[in-house]
JSON list of C-alpha atoms in Angstrom, two decimals:
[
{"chain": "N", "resi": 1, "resn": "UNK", "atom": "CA", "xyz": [87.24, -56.17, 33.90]},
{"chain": "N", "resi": 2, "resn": "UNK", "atom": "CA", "xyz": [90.78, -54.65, 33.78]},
{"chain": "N", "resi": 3, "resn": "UNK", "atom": "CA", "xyz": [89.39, -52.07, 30.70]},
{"chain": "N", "resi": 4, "resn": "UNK", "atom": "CA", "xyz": [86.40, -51.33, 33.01]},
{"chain": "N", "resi": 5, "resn": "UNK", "atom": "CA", "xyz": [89.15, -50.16, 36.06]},
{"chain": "N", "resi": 6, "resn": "UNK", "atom": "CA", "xyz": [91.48, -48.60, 33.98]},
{"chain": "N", "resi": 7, "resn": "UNK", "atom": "CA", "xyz": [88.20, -46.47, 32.42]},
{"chain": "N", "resi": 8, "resn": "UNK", "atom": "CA", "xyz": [87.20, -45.80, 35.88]},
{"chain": "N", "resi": 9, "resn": "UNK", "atom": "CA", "xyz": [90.68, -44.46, 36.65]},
{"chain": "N", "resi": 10, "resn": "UNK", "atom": "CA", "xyz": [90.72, -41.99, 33.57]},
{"chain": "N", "resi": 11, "resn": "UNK", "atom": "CA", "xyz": [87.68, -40.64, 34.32]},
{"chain": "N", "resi": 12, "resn": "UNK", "atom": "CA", "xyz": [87.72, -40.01, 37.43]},
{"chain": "N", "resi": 13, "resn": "UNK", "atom": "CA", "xyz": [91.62, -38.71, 36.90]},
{"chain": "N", "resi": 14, "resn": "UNK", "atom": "CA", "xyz": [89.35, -36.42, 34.09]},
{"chain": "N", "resi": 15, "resn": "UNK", "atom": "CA", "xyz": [87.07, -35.16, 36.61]},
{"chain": "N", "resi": 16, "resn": "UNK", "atom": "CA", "xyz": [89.86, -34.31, 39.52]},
{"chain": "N", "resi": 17, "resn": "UNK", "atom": "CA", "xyz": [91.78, -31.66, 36.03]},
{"chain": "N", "resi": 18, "resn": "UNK", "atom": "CA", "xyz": [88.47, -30.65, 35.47]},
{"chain": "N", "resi": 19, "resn": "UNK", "atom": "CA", "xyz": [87.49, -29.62, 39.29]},
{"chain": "N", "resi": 20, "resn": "UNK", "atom": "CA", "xyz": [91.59, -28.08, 39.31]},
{"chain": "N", "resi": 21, "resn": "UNK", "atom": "CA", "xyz": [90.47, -26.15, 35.78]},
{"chain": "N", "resi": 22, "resn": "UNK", "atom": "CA", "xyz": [87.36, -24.85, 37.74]},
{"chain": "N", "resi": 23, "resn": "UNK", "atom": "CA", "xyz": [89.11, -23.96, 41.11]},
{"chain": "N", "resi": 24, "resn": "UNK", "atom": "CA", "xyz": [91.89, -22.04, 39.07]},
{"chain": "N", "resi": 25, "resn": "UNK", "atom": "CA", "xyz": [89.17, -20.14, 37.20]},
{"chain": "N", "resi": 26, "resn": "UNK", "atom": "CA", "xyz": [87.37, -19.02, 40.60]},
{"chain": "N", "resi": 27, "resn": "UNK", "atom": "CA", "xyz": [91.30, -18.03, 41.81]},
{"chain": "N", "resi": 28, "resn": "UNK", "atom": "CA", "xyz": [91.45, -15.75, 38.33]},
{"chain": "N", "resi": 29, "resn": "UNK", "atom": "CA", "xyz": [87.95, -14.08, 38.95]},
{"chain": "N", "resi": 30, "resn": "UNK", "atom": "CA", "xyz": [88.54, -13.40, 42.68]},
{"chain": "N", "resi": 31, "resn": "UNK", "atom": "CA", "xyz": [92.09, -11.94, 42.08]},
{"chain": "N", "resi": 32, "resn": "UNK", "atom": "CA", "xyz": [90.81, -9.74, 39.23]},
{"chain": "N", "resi": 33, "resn": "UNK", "atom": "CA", "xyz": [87.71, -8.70, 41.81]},
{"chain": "N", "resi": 34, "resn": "UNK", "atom": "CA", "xyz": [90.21, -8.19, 44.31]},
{"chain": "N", "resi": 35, "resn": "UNK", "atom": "CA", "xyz": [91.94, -5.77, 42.07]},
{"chain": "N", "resi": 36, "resn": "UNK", "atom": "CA", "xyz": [89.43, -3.82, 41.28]},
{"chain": "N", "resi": 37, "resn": "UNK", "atom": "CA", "xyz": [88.09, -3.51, 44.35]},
{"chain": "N", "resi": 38, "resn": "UNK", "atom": "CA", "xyz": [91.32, -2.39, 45.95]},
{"chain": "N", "resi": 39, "resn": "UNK", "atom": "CA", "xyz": [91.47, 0.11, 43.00]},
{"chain": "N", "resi": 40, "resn": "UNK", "atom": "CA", "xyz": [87.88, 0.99, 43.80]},
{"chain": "N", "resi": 41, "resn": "UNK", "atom": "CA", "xyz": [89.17, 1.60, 47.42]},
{"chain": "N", "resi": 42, "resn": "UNK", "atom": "CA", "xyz": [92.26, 3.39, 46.93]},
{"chain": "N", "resi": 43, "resn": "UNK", "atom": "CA", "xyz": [89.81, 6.22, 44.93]},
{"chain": "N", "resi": 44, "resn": "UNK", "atom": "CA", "xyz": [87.67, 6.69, 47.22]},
{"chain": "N", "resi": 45, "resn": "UNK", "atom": "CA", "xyz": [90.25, 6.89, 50.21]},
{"chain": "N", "resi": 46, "resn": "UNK", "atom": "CA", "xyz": [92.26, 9.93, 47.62]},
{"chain": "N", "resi": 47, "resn": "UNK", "atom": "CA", "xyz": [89.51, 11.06, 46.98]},
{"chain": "N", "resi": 48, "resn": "UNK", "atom": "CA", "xyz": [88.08, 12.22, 50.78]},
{"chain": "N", "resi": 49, "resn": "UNK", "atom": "CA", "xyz": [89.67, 14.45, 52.80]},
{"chain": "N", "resi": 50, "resn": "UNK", "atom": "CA", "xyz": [92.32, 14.53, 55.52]},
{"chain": "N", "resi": 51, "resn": "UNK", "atom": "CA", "xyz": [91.41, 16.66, 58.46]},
{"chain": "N", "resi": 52, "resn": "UNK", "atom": "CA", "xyz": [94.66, 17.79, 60.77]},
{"chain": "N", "resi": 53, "resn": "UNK", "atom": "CA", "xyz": [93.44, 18.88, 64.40]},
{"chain": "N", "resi": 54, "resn": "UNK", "atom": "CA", "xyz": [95.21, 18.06, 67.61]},
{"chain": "N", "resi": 55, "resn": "UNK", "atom": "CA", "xyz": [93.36, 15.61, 69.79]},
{"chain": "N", "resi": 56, "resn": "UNK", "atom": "CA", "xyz": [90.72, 18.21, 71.36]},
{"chain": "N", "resi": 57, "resn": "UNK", "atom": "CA", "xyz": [89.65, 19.51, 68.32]},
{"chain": "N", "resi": 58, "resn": "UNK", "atom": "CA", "xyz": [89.02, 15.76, 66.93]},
{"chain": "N", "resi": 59, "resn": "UNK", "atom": "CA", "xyz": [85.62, 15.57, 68.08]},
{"chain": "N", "resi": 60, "resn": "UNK", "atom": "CA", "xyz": [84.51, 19.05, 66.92]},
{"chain": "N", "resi": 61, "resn": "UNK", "atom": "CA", "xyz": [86.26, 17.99, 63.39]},
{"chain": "N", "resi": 62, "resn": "UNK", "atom": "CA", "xyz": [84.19, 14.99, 63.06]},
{"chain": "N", "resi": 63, "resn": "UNK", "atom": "CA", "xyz": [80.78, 17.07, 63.47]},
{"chain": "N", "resi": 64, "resn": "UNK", "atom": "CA", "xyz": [81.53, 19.17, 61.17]},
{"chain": "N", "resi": 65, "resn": "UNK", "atom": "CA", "xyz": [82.35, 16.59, 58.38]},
{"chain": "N", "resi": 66, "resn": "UNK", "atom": "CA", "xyz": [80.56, 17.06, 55.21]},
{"chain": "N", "resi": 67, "resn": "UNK", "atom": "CA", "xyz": [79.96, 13.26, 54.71]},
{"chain": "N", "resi": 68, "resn": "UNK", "atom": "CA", "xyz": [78.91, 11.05, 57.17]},
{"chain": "N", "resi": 69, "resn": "UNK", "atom": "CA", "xyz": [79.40, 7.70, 54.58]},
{"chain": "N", "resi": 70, "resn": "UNK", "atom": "CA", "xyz": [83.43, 8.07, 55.46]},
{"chain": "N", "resi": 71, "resn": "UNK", "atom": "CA", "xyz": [85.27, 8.30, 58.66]},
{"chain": "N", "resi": 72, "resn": "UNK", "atom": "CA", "xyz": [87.11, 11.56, 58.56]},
{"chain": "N", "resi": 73, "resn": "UNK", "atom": "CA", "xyz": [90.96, 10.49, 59.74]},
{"chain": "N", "resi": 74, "resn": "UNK", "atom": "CA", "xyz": [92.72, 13.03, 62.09]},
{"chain": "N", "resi": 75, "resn": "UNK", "atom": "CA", "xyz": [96.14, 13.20, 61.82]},
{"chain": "N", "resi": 76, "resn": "UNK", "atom": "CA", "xyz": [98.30, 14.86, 64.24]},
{"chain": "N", "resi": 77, "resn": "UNK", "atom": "CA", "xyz": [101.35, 17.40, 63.02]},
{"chain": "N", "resi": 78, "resn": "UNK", "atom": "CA", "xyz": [104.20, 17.21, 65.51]},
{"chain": "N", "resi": 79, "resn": "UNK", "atom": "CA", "xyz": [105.51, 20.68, 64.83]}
]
């Protein structure tokens, strides 16, 4: 009886490092995702353009964008 508890015990303990072993694996694959991702992101966001236009011309700007897939982003000089 006491070999059948302390078996129960080590298995169980086996299956609780083996759940931890398959948790830390997802945590590896979703940070390595995340990277790329972010990488993907940071492309595409250097790679479109930055319109500058004072507030009334925003509206006209964003007509005239070549791509409607990305938000064109208005910034406004202070000159």
């Amino acid at each position: 009886m006491r070999f059948l508890i302390i078996s129960l015990i080590l298995m169980s303990a086996s299956l609780s490092q083996a759940e931890v072993q398959g948790f830390n694996e997802m945590i590896k694959e979703a940070s390595v995702s995340e990277k790329i991702l972010r990488k993907r992101l940071l492309r595409i966001l250097n790679s479109s353009e930055v319109a500058i236009a004072a507030n009334e011309q925003a509206q006209e700007q964003l007509q005239k964008s070549p791509s409607q897939d990305f938000e064109v982003k208005l910034v406004r000089v202070n000159q």
